[in-house]
Coordinates of C-alpha atoms in Angstrom, one line a residue:
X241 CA -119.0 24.8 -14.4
X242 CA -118.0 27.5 -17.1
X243 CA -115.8 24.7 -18.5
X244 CA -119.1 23.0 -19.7
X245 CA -121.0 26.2 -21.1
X246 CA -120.7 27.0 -24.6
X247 CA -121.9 30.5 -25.5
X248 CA -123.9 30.7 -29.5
X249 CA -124.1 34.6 -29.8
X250 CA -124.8 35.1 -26.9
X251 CA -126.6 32.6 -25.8
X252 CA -125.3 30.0 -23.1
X253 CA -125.8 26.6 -24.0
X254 CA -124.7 23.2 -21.5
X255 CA -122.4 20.8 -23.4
X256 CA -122.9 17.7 -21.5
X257 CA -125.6 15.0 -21.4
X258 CA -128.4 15.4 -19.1
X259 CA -129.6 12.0 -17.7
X260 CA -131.3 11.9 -14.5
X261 CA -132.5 15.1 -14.5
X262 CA -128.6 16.6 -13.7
X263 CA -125.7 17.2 -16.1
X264 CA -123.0 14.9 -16.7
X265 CA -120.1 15.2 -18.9
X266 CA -117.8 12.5 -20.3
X267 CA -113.8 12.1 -20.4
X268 CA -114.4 12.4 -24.3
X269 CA -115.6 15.4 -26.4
X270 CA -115.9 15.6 -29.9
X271 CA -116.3 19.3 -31.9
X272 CA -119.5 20.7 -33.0
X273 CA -119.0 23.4 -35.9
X274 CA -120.9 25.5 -37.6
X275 CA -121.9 25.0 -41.1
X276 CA -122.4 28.7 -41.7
X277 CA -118.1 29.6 -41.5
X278 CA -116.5 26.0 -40.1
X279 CA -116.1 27.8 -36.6
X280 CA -116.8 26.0 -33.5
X281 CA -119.1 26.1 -31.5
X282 CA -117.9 23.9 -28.7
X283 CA -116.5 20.9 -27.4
X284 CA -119.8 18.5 -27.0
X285 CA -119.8 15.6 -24.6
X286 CA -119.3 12.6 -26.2
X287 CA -121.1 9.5 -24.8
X288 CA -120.6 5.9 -25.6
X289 CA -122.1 2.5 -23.6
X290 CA -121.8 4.1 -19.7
X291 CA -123.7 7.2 -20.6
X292 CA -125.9 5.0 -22.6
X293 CA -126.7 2.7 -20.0
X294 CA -127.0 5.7 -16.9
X295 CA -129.6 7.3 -19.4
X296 CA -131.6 4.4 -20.7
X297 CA -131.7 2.9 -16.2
X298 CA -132.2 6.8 -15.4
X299 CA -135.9 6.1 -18.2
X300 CA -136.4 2.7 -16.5
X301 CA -136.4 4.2 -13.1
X302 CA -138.8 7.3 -14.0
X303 CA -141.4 5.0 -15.9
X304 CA -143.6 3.2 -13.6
X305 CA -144.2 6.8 -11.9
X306 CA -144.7 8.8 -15.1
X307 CA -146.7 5.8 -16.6
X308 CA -148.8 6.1 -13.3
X309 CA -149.2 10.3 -13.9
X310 CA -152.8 11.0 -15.1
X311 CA -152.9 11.8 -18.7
X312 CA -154.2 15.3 -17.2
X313 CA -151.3 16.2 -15.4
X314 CA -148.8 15.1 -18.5
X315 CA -150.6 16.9 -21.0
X316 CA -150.4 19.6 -18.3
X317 CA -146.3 19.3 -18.2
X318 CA -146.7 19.0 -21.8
X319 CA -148.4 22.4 -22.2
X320 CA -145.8 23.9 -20.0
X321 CA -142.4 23.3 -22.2
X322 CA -144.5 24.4 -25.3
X323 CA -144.7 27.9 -22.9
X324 CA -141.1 27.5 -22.0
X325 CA -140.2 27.1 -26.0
X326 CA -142.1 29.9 -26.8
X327 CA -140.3 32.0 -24.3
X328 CA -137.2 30.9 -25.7
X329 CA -137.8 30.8 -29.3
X330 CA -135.5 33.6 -30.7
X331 CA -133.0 31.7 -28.5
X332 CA -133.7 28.5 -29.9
X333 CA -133.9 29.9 -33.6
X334 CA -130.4 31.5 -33.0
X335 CA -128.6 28.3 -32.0
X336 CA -130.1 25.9 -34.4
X337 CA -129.6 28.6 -37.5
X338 CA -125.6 28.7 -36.1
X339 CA -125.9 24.8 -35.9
X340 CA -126.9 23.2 -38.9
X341 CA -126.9 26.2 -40.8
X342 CA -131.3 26.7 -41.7
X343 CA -132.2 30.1 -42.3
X344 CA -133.2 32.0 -39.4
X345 CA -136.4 33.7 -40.7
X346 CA -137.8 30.1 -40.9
X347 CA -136.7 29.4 -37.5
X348 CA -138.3 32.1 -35.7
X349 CA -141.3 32.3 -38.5
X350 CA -142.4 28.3 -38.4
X351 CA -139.8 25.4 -37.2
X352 CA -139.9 26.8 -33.5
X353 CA -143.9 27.8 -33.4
X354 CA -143.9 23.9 -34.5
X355 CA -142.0 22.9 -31.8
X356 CA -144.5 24.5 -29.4
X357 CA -147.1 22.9 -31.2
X358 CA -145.8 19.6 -31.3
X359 CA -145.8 19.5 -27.6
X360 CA -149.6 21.6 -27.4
X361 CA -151.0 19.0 -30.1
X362 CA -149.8 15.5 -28.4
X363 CA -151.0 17.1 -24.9
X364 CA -154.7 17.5 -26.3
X365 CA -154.6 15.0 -28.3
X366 CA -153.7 12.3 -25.7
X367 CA -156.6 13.4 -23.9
X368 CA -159.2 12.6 -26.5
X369 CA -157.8 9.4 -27.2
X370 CA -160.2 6.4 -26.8
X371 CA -162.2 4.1 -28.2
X372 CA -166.1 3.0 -28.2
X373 CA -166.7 0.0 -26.4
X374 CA -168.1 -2.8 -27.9
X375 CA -170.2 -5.7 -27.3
X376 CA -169.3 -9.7 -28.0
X377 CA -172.1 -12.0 -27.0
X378 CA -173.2 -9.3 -24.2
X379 CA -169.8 -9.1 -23.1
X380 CA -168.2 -5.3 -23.2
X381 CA -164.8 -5.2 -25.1
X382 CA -162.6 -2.0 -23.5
X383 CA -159.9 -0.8 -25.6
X384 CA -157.0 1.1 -23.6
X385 CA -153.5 2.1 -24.6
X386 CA -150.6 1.7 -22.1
X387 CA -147.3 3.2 -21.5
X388 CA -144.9 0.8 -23.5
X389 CA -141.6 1.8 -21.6
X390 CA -138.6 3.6 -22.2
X391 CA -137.6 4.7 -25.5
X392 CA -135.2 5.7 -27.5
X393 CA -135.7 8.5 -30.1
X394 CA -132.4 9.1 -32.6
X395 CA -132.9 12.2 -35.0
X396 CA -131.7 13.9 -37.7
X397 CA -129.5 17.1 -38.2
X398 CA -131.6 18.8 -41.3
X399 CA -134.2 20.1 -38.5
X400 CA -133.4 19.0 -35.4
X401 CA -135.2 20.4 -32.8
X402 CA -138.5 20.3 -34.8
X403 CA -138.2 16.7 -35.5
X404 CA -137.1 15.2 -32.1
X405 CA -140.2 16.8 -30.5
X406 CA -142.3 15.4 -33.3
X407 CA -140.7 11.9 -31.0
X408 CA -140.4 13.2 -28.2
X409 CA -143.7 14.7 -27.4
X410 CA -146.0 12.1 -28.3
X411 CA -143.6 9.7 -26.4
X412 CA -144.1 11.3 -23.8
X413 CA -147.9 12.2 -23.6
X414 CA -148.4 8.3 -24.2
X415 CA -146.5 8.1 -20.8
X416 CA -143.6 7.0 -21.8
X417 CA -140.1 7.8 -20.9
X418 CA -137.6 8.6 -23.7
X419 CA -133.8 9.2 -24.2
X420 CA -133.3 11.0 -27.2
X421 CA -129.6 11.0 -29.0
X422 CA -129.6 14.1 -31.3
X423 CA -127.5 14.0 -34.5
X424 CA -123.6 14.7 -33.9
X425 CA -124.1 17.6 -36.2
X426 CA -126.4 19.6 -34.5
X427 CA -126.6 18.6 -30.7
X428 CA -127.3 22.2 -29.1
X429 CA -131.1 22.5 -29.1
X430 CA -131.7 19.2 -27.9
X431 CA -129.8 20.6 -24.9
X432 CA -132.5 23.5 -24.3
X433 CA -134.9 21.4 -24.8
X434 CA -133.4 19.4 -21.7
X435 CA -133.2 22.9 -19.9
X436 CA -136.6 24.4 -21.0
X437 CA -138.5 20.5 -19.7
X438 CA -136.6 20.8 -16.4
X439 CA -137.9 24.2 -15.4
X440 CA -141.5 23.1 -17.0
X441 CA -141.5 20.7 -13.7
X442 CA -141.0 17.3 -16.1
X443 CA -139.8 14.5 -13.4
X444 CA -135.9 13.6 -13.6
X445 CA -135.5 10.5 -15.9
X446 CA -138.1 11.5 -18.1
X447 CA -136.5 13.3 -20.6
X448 CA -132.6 11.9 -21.2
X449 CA -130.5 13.6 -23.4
X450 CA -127.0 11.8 -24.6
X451 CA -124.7 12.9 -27.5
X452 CA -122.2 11.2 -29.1
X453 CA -120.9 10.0 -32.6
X454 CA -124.2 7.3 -33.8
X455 CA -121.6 5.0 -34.5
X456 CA -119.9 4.6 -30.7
X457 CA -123.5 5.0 -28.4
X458 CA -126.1 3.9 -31.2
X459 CA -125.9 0.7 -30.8
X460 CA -125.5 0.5 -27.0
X461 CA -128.7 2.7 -26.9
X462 CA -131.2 0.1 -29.7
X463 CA -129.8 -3.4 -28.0
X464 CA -130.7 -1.9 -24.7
X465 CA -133.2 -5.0 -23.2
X466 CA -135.0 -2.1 -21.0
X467 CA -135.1 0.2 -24.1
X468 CA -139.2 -0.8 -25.3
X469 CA -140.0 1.7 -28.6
X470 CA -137.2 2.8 -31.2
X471 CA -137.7 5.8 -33.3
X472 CA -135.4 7.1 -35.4
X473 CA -135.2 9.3 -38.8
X474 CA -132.2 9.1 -41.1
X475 CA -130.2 6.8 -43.4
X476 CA -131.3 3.3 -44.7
X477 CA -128.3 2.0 -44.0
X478 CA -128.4 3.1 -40.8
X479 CA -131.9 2.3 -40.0
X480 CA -130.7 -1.8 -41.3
X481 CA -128.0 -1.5 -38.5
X482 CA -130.6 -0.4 -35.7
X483 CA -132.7 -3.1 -36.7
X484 CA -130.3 -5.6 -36.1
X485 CA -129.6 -4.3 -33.1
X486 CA -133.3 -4.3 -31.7
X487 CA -133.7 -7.7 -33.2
X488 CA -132.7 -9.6 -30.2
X489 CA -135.2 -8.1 -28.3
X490 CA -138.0 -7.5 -30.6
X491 CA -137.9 -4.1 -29.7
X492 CA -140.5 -2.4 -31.8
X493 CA -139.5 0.4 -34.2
X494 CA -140.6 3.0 -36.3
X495 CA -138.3 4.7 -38.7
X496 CA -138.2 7.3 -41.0
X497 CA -135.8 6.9 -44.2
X498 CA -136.0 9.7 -46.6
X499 CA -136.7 9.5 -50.2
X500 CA -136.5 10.6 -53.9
X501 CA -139.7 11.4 -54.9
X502 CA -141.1 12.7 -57.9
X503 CA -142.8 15.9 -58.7
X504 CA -145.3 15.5 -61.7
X505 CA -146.5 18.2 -63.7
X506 CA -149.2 17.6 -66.5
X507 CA -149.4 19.9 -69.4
X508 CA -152.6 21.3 -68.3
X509 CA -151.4 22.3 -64.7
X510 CA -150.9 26.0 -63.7
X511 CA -147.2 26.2 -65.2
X512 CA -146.7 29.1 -63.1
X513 CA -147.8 27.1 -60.1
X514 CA -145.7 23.9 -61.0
X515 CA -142.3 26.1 -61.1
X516 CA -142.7 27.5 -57.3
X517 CA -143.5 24.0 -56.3
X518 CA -140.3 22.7 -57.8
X519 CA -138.1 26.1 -56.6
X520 CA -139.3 25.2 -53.2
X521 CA -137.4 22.0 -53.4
X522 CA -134.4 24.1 -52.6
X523 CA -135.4 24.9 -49.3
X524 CA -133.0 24.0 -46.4
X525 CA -130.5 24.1 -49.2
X526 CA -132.1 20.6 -50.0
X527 CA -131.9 19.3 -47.0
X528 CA -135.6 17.5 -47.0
X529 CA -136.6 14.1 -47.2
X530 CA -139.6 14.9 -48.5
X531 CA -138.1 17.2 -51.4
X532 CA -139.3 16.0 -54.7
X533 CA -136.0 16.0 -56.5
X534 CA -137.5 14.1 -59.2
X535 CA -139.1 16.5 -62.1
X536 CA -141.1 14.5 -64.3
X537 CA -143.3 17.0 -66.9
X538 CA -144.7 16.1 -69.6
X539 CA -143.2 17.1 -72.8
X540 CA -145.8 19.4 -74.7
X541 CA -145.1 21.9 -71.8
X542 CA -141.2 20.8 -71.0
X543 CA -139.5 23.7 -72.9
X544 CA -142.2 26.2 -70.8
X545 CA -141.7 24.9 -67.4
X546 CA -138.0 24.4 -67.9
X547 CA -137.7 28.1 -68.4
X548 CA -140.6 29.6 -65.5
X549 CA -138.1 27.3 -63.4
X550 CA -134.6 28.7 -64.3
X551 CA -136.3 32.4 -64.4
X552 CA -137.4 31.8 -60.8
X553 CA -134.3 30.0 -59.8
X554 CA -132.0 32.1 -61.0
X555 CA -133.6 34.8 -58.5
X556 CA -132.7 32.7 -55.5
X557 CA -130.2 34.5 -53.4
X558 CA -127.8 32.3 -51.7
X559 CA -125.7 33.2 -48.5
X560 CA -125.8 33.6 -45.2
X561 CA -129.0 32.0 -43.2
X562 CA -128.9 34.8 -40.4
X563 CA -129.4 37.3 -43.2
X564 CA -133.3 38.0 -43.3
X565 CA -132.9 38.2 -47.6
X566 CA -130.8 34.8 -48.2
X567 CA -133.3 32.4 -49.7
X568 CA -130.9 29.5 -49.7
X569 CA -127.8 29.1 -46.9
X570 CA -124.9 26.4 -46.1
X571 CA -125.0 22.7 -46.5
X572 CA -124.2 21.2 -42.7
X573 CA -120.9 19.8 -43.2
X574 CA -118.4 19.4 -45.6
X575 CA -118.7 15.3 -46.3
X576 CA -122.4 16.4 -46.7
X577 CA -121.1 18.8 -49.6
X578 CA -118.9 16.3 -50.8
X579 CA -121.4 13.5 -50.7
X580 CA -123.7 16.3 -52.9
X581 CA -120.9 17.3 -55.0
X582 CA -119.7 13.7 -56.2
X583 CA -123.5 12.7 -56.9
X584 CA -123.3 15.4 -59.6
X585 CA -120.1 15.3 -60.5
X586 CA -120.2 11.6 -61.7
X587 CA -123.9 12.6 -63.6
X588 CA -122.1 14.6 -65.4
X589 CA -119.1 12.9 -66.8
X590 CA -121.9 10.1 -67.4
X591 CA -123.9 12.7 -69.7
X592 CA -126.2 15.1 -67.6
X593 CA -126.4 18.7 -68.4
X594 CA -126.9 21.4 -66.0
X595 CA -129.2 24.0 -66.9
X596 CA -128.3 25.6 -63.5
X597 CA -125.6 25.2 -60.8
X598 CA -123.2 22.4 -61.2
X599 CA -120.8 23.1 -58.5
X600 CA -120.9 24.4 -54.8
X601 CA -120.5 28.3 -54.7
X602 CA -116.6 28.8 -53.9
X603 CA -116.8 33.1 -53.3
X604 CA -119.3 32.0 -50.2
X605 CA -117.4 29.4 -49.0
X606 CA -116.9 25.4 -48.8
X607 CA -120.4 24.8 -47.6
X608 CA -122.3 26.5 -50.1
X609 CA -123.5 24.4 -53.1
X610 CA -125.7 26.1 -56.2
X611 CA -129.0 24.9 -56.8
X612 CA -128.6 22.6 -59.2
X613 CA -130.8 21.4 -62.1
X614 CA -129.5 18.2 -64.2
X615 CA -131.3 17.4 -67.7
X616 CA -130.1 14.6 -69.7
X617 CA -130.6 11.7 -67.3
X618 CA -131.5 8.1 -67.3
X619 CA -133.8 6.6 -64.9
X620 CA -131.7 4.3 -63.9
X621 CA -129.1 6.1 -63.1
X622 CA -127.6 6.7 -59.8
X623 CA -128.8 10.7 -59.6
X624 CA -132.1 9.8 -60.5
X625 CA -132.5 6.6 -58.2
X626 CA -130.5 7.9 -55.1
X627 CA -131.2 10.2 -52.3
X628 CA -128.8 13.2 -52.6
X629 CA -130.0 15.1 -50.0
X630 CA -128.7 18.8 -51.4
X631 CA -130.0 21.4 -54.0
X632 CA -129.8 19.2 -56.4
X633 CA -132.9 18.3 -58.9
X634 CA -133.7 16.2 -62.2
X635 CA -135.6 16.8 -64.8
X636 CA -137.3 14.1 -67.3
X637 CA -140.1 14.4 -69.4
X638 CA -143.3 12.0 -70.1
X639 CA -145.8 11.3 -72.8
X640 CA -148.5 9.9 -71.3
X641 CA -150.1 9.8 -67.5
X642 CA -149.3 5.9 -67.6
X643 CA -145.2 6.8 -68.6
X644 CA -145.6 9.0 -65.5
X645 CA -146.6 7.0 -63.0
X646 CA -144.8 4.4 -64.1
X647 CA -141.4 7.0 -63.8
X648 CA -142.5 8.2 -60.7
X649 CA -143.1 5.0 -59.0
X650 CA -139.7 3.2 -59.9
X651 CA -137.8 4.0 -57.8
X652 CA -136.8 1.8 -53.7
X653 CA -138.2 4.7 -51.9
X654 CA -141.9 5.9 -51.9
X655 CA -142.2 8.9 -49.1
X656 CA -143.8 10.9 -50.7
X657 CA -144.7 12.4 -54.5
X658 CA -146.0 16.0 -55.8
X659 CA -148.6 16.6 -58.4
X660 CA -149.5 19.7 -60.5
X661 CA -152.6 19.3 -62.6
X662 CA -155.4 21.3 -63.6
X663 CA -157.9 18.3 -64.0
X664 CA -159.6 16.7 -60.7
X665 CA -160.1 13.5 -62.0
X666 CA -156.9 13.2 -63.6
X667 CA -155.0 14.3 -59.8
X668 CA -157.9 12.0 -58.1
X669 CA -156.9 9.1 -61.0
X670 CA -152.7 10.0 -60.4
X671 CA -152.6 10.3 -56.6
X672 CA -154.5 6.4 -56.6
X673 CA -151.4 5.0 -58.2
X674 CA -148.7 6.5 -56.6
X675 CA -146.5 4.8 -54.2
X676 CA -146.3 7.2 -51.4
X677 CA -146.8 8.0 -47.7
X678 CA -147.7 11.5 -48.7
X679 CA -148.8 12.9 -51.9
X680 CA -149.4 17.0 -52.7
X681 CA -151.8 18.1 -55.3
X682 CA -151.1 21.8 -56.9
X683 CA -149.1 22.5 -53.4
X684 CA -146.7 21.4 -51.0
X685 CA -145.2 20.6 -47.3
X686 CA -148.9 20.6 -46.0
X687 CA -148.7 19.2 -42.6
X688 CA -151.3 18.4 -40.6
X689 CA -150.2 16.1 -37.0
X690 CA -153.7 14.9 -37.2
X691 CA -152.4 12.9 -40.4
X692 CA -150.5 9.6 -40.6
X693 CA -146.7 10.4 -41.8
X694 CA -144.5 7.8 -43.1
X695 CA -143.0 5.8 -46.3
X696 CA -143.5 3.0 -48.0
X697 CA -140.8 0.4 -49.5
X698 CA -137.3 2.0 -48.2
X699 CA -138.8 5.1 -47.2
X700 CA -139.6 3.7 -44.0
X701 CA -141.7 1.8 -41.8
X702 CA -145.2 2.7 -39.7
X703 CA -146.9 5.9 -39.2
X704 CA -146.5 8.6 -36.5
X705 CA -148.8 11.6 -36.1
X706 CA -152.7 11.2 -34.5
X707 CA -154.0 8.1 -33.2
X708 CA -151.0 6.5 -35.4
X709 CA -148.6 8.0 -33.1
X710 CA -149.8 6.7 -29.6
X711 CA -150.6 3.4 -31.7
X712 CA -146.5 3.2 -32.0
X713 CA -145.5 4.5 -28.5
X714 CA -147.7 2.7 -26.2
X715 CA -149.2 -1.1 -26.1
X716 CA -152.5 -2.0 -26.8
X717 CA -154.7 -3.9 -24.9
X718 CA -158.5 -5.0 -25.2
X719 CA -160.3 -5.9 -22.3
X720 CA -163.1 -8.2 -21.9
X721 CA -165.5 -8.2 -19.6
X722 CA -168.2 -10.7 -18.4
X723 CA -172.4 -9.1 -18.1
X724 CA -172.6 -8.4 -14.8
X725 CA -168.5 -7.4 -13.8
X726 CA -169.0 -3.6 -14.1
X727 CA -166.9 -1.9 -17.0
X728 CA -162.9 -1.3 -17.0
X729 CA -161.7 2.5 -16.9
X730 CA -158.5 4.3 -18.6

């Protein structure tokens, strides 16, 4: 048994899958290490088409019950792993700060009080969810939503427990069953999580956990004919190769692709203000898809902004996540660095300037890039139009409200943009034009689950969060009934 047990300091974590509601290893393993000094942290099953199979039939098997449970008694089960993460949460914040390197004062501060809430919100929400009947010609039209099936939830590394539970719950309360496949990068939470369900009472073949490299069990997982929703958060390329892969079975998917969106900031806005929003761009070293990494002021107030920014920047103190003073820790993996470290490289020897950073930071280690700040650079090129994903912003100026919006919207992606005014109608006139799933006005990362989240063009495709959420997971039906026939229930 000890053979399977990795220990994160301190605390004991299971390395193999859990499908079926029992552990199961594989013959293969591959190494999970930590971002925050390249140690390992264990040898991590490593799954490919049998575990994938055992875990999506394991779903298939548990769905007609869990479908049948009342929305009561899942929201109940629901309720209870929110207790058990709460119970576990400096646990949790340890692990995930070890594994993909996130500072642990945000861990124990907000990502793991959001996991709880995740699971608390989709409970009460699915409870409330219905529709008004309505008449047709004196016939009543019911509307219901139904269990659609397994599914299969594939998540990133950047914050890994908090965004598989933003799947896995609402899957779930929509009485679904799931498999999730964490990220290769940072597997261990999503093996709590499998711990902390089981001893909340969730029926075995509910909750599936497999892990594995995205490239051997991905695609065994999406072209799975039992496998009913897809959800998954990460690379467009990626995203094009699960799509092709649920195409033969119109599987229905909802995906989540990142972005390079734009932070605008009009001469008039609260300069003070607009610097904090773009300094809090840095967070997670980077490591957001909604990060506007796009600077776009306008140029009356350029020369002021630019240097509120580097004043506050420069401030920034960069080291160690488990340290309760580091603002900004580790990228997760050295071809992450590398990927960073070439984007700016290349904008350089094409002509960009950087008034800050430039480089990782070698005295912390290989991990550790600067926050970076390029000037000098052309929209259409590559570090303006593609996602780095790393400390790493732009900066370009505009002359008029039209040059902005025209700057910030061209672009493939469209998640989400910031704004910092100090005129209403000008934010009210702004906000109406841009291309984006989300955009921010004088503030930032205001998340509300009641709210649809999503992109638009590459950034993605559908909504999750509210009604939007169960809209995805489950499958609509409308009933009709004749005067007379009594009325339909659920």
């Amino acid at each position: 048994m000890t053979e399977h047990i990795t220990t994160v300091a301190g605390v004991a974590v299971d390395t193999r899958h859990w499908i079926g509601g029992r552990r199961v290893p594989s013959a293969e393993t591959f190494t999970d290490l930590s971002p925050i000094d390249g140690s390992s942290l264990g040898e991590i099953s490593r799954g490919g088409g049998e575990e994938a199979a055992a875990a999506v039939a394991a779903a298939k098997a548990a769905f007609p019950g869990w479908a049948a449970t009342p929305r009561t008694e899942r929201a109940r089960l629901l309720r209870a792993i929110a207790d058990g993460v709460e119970k576990r949460l400096q646990d949790l914040a340890i692990v995930e700060t070890h594994d993909n390197g996130a500072l642990l004062r945000s861990h124990r501060r907000g990502v793991m009080p959001r996991v709880a809430h995740n699971f608390r919100f989709f409970a009460d929400w699915s409870l409330r969810l219905g529709h008004e009947d309505f008449e047709t010609r004196g016939h009543t039209n019911h509307v219901s939503w139904d269990p659609a099936g397994p599914s299969v939830l594939i998540t990133p590394w950047n914050a890994p427990l908090m965004l598989a539970t933003w799947k896995v719950a609402p899957a779930l309360a929509a009485g679904n069953t799931v498999v999730l496949k964490p990220a290769e990068w940072s597997p261990l939470t999503a093996s709590l999580l499998a711990d902390i369900a089981a001893e909340a009472g969730l029926p075995a073949g509910v909750l599936n956990v497999v892990q594995g490299l995205g490239a051997e069990i991905g695609d065994a997982l999406t072209s799975n004919p039992d496998v009913r929703r897809i959800s998954f958060t990460g690379s467009v390329p990626t995203a094009r190769r699960i799509a092709a892969s649920a195409a033969a079975g119109l599987t229905p998917l909802s995906l989540e692709l990142g972005g390079k969106s734009p932070l605008l900031v009009f001469a008039d806005a609260d300069l003070d203000l607009a610097a904090d929003l773009a300094v809090e761009q840095y967070d997670n070293a980077g490591q957001v898809c909604l990060a506007a990494t796009r600077i776009l002021v306008e140029e009356t107030a350029a020369e002021e902004f630019t240097r509120r920014f580097t004043e506050k920047a420069s401030a920034l103190r960069q080291g160690d996540p488990r340290d309760e003073t580091t603002d900004i820790g580790p990228n997760v993996h050295s071809r992450q660095v590398e990927k960073i470290d070439g984007f700016v490289r290349r904008a350089l020897a094409a002509g960009a300037r950087a008034v800050i950073g430039g480089g990782p930071d070698t005295d912390l280690g290989g991990l550790y890039y600067r926050p970076t700040l390029l000037t000098g650079v052309g929209q259409d090129s590559e570090i303006v139009q593609e996602e780095v994903f790393g400390p790493v912003l732009t900066l370009q100026t505009f002359s008029s409200e039209d040059e902005a919006i025209a700057l910030a919207n061209d672009t493939r992606f469209g998640l989400a943009a910031t704004v910092a005014t100090g005129d209403p109608e000008r934010a009210r006139r702004v906000t109406a034009r841009l291309v984006a799933g989300t955009v921010w006005v004088n503030c930032f990362f205001v998340r509300d689950l009641r709210a649809p989240f999503g992109g638009s063009r590459l950034s993605g495709v559908g909504r999750e969060g509210g009604d939007w959420s169960f809209d995805f997971y489950c499958d609509m039906k409308n009933t009709v009934t004749a005067p007379g026939s009594g009325q339909p229930h659920g």
